[in-house]
Coordinates of C-alpha atoms in Angstrom, one line a residue:
X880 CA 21.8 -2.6 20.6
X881 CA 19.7 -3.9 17.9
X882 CA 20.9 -3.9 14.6
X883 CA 19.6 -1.4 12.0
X884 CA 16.6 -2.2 10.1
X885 CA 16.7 -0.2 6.8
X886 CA 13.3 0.0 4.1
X887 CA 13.9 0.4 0.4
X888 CA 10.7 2.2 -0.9
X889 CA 9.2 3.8 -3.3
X890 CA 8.1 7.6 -1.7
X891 CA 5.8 9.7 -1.0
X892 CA 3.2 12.1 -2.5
X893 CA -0.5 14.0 -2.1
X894 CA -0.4 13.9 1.5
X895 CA 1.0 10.2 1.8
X896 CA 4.3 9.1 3.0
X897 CA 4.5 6.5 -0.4
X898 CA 1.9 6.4 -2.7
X899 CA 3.5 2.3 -3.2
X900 CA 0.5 0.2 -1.4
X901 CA 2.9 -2.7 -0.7
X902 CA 5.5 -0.1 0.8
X903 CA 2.5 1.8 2.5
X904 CA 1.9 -1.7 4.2
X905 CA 5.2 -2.4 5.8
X906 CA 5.3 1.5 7.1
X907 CA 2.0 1.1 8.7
X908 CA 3.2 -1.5 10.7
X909 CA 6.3 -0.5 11.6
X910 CA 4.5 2.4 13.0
X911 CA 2.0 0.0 15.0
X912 CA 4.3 -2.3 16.1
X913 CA 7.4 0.7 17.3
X914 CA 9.9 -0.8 14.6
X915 CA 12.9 1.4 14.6
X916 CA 12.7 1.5 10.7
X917 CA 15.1 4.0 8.9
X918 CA 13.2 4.5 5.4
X919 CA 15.3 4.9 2.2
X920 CA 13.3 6.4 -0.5
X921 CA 13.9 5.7 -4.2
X922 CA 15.5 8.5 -6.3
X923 CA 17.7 9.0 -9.5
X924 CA 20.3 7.2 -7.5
X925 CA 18.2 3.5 -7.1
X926 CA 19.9 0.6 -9.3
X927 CA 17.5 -1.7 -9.2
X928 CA 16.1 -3.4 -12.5
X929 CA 12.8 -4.8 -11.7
X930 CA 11.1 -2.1 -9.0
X931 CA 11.1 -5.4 -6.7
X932 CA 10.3 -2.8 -3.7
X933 CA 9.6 -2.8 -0.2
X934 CA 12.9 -4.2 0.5
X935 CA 14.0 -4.5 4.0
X936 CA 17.9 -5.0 4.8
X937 CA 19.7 -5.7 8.2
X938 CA 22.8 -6.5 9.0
X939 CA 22.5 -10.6 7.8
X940 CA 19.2 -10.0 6.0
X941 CA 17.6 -8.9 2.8
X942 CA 13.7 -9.2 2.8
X943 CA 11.4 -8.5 0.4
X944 CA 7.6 -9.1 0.1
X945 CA 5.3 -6.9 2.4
X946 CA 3.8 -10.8 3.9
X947 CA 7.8 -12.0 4.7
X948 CA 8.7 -8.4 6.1
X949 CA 6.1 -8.3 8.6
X950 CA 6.7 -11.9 10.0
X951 CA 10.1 -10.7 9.9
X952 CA 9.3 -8.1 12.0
X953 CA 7.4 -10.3 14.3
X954 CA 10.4 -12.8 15.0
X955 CA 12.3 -9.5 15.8
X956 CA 9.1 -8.9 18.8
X957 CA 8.0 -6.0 16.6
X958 CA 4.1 -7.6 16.6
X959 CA 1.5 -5.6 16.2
X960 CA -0.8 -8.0 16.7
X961 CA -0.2 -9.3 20.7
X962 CA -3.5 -8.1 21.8
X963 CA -5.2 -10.2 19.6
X964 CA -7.4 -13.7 20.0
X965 CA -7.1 -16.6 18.1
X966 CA -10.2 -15.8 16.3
X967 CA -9.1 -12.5 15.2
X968 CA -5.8 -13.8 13.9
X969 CA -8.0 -16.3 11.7
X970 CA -9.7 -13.4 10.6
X971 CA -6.9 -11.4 9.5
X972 CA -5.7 -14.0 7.5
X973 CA -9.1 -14.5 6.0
X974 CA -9.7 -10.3 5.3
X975 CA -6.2 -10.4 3.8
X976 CA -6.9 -12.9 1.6
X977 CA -9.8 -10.7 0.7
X978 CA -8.0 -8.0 -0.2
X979 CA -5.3 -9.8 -2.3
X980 CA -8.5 -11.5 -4.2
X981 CA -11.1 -8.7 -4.6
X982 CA -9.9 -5.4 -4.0
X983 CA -5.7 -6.0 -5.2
X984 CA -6.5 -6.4 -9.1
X985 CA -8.9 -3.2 -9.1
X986 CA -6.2 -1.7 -7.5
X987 CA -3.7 -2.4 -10.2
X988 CA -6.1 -1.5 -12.7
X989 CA -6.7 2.0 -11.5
X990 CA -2.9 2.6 -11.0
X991 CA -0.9 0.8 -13.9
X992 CA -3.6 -0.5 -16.7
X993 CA -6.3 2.1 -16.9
X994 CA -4.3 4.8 -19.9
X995 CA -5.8 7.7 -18.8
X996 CA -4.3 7.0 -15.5
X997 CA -1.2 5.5 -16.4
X998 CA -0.1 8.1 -18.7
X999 CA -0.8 11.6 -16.8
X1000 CA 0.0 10.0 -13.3
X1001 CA 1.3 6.9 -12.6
X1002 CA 4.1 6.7 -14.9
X1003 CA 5.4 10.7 -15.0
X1004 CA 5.6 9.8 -11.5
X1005 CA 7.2 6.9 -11.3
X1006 CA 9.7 7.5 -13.9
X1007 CA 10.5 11.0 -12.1
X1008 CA 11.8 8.6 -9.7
X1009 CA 14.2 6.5 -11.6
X1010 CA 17.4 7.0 -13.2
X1011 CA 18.2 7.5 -16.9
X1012 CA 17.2 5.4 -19.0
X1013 CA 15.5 3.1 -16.5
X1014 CA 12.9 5.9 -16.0
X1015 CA 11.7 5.0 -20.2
X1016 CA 11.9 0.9 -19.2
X1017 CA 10.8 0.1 -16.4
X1018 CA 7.3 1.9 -16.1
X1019 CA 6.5 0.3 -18.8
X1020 CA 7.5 -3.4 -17.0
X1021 CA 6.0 -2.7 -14.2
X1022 CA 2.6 -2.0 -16.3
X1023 CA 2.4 -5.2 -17.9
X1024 CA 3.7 -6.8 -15.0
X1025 CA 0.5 -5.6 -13.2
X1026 CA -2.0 -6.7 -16.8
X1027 CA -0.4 -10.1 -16.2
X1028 CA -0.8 -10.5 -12.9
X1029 CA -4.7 -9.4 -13.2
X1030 CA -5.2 -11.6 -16.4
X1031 CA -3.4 -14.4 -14.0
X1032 CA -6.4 -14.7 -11.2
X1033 CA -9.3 -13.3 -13.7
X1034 CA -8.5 -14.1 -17.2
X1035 CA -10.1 -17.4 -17.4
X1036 CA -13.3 -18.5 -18.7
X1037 CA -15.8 -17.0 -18.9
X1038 CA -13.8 -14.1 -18.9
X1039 CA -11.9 -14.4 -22.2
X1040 CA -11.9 -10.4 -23.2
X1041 CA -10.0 -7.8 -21.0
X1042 CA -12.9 -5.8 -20.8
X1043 CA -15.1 -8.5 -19.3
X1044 CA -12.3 -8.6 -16.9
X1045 CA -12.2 -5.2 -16.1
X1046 CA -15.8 -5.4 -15.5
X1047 CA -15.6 -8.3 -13.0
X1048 CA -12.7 -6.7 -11.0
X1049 CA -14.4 -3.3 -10.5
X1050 CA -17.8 -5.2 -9.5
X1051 CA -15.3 -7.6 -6.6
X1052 CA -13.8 -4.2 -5.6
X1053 CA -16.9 -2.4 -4.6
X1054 CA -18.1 -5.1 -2.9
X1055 CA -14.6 -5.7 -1.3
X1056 CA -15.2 -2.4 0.0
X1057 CA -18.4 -2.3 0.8
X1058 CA -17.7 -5.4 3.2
X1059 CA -14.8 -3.9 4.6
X1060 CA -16.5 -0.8 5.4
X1061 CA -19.7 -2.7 7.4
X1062 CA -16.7 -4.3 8.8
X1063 CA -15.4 -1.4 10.3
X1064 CA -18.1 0.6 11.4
X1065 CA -17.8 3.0 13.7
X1066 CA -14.7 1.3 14.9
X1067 CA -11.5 3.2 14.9
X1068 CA -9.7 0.1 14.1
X1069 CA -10.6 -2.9 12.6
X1070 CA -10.3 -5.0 16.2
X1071 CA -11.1 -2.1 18.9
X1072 CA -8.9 1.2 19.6
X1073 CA -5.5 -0.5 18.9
X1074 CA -4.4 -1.0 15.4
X1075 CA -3.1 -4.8 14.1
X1076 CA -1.6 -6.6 10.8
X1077 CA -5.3 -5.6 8.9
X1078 CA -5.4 -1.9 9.5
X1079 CA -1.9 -2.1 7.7
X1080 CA -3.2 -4.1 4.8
X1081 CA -6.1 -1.8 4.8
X1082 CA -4.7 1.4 4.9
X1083 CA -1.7 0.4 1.9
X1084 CA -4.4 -0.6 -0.7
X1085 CA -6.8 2.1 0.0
X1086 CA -4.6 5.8 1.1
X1087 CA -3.3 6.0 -2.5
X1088 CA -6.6 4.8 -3.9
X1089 CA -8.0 7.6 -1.9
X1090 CA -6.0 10.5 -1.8
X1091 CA -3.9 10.2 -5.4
X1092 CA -5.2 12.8 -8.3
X1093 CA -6.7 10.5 -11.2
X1094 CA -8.6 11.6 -14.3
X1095 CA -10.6 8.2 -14.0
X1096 CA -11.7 7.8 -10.8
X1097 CA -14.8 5.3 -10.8
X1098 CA -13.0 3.1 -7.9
X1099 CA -11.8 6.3 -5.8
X1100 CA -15.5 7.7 -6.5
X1101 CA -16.8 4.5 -4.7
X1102 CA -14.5 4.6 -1.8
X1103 CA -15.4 8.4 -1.3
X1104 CA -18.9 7.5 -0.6
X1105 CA -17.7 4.9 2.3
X1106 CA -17.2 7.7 4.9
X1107 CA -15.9 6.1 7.5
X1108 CA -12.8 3.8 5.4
X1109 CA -12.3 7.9 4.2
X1110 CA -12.0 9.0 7.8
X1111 CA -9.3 5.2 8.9
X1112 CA -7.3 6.7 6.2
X1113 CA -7.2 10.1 7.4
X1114 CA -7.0 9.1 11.4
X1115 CA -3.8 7.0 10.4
X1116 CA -2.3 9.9 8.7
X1117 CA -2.7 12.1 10.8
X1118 CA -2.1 10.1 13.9
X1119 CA 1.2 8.2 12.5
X1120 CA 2.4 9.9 9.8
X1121 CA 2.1 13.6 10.2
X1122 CA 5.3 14.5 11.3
X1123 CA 6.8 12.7 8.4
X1124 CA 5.2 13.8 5.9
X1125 CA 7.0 17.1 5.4
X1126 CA 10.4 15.2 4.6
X1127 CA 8.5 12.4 2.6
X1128 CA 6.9 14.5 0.3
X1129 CA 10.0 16.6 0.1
X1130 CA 10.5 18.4 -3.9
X1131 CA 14.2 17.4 -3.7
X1132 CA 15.0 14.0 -4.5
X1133 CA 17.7 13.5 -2.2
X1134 CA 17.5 10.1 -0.1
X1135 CA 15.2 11.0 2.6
X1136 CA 15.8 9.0 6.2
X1137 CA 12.6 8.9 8.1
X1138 CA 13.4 7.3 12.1
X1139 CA 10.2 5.2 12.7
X1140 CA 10.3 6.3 16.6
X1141 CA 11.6 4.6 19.7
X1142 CA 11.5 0.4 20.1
X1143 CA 8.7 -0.9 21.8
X1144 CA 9.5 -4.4 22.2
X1145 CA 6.3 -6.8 22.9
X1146 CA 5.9 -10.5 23.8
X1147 CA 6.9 -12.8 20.5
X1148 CA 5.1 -15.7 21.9
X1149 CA 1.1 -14.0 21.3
X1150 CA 2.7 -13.9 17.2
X1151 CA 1.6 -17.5 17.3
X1152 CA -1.8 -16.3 16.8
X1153 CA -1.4 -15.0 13.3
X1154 CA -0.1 -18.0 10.8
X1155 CA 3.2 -17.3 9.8
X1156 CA 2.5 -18.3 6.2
X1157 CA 1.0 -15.0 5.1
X1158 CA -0.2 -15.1 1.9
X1159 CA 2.1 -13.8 -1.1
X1160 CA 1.0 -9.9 -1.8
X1161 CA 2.9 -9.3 -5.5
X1162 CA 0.3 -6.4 -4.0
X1163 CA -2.0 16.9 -1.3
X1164 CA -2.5 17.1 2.3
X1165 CA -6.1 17.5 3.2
X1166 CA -5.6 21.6 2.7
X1167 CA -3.5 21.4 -0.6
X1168 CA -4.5 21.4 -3.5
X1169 CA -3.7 19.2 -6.6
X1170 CA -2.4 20.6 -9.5
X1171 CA -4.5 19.6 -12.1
X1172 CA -7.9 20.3 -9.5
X1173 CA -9.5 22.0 -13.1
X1174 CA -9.2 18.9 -14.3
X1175 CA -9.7 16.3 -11.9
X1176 CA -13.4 16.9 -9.8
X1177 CA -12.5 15.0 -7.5
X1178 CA -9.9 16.6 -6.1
X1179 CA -11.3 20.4 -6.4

């Protein structure tokens, strides 16, 4: 019997099993690849001091880091990418890298830097989540541990002002996802009908892009327009997630274990067409209704 795998996550909300992309990463592909994951979501419980989440835990193993989970999960023969060629495994590598470059900062931006944003959703959120009085510290850490990380990659010359860096970053993310969606097409996937390591990275950064309730939305306006990266979201979530969204998005708090399905156990020798240096990521249901809909266009 294989031994338990257990994710430590940060949960869900507005129609998503966690509105974490890094956490929305590793579930994806658990869910591709039949990984027998049981999900811990974070509550008022969680000890931790940094919000260093996804964290998955075996019986010898503690793994963090969406790009170290996954090749975990491949050594394991959980690999969602066995179908794959060897020019498709260089091109997952390169489209991730993509993502981490171009679309990852604006990402950040939206969710932890913009104020508007940060202040009536991201942190009531996230600190609703926490423990007292972690809830009043570490919102605030994890904030300026996103500005640093975006100032990291863009805050060189030219760009000396965080304005001219907000500029740049928004400009790389449209693009990013104007690429990604000529990429896609009229695929289902991004390689065919069966879905690999990218339509995980894909589906984390953009679902809570897509479906979370912002008051600035110029990124999620974008993506709205790019009809088909709407409809991957929505095929995923309906197709993988829907049965689990109900005790995901659950108003009590508890600890909610989600079982990821049966094992499907594949080949481990095809995962040696996908590098296993992956590069570091430190990255309402469609018939709801939001909240604060008055407020928020978008989501009227």
């Amino acid at each position: 019997m294989a031994a338990p795998l257990e994710l430590r996550c940060w949960g869900g909300g507005w129609g998503l099993p966690s509105v974490h992309s890094e956490s929305l990463v590793v579930m994806a592909y658990a869910k591709f690849s039949g990984a027998p994951l049981k999900v811990n979501v974070i509550d008022n419980t969680w000890r931790g001091s940094r919000g260093d989440v996804p964290v998955l835990t075996t019986e010898d193993n503690i793994v963090s880091q969406p790009a170290k989970i996954l090749n975990f999960l491949r050594k394991q023969k959980y690999n969602a990418d066995y179908e794959l060629s060897a020019k498709q495994g260089a091109d997952t590598l390169a489209y991730i890298a993509l993502l981490e470059e171009k679309l990852l900062p604006a990402v950040l931006h939206t969710f932890w830097v913009e104020s508007d944003n940060y202040f009536t959703v991201t942190k009531p959120w996230f600190a609703s989540r926490m423990p007292f009085p972690l809830s009043l510290i570490l919102p605030g850490r994890m904030s300026k541990g996103a500005l640093n990380r975006i100032l990291l990659t863009r805050g060189e010359p030219p760009l000396y002002h965080l304005r001219d860096v907000e500029a740049q970053i928004y400009r790389d993310a449209k693009e990013c996802l104007n690429l990604l969606s000529n990429r896609l097409g009229t695929s289902q996937f991004f390689f065919g009908d069966t879905p690999s390591t990218l339509d995980a990275y894909v589906f984390g950064f953009l679902a809570p892009l897509y479906k979370v309730c912002f008051p600035k939305v110029q990124l999620q306006e974008h993506l709205k327009q790019l009809s088909n990266l709407c409809r991957f979201c929505d095929d995923i979530l309906n197709s993988y997630f829907r049965l689990s969204l109900g005790a995901f998005s659950c108003v009590n708090r508890n600890e909610q274990q989600i079982d990821f399905g049966e094992v499907h156990s594949h080949d481990s020798s095809t995962s040696k067409l996908i590098a296993s240096d992956w590069r570091h990521l430190s990255c309402w249901t469609r018939n709801g209704r939001c909240k604060s809909a008055e407020t928020h266009t978008t989501c009227k």
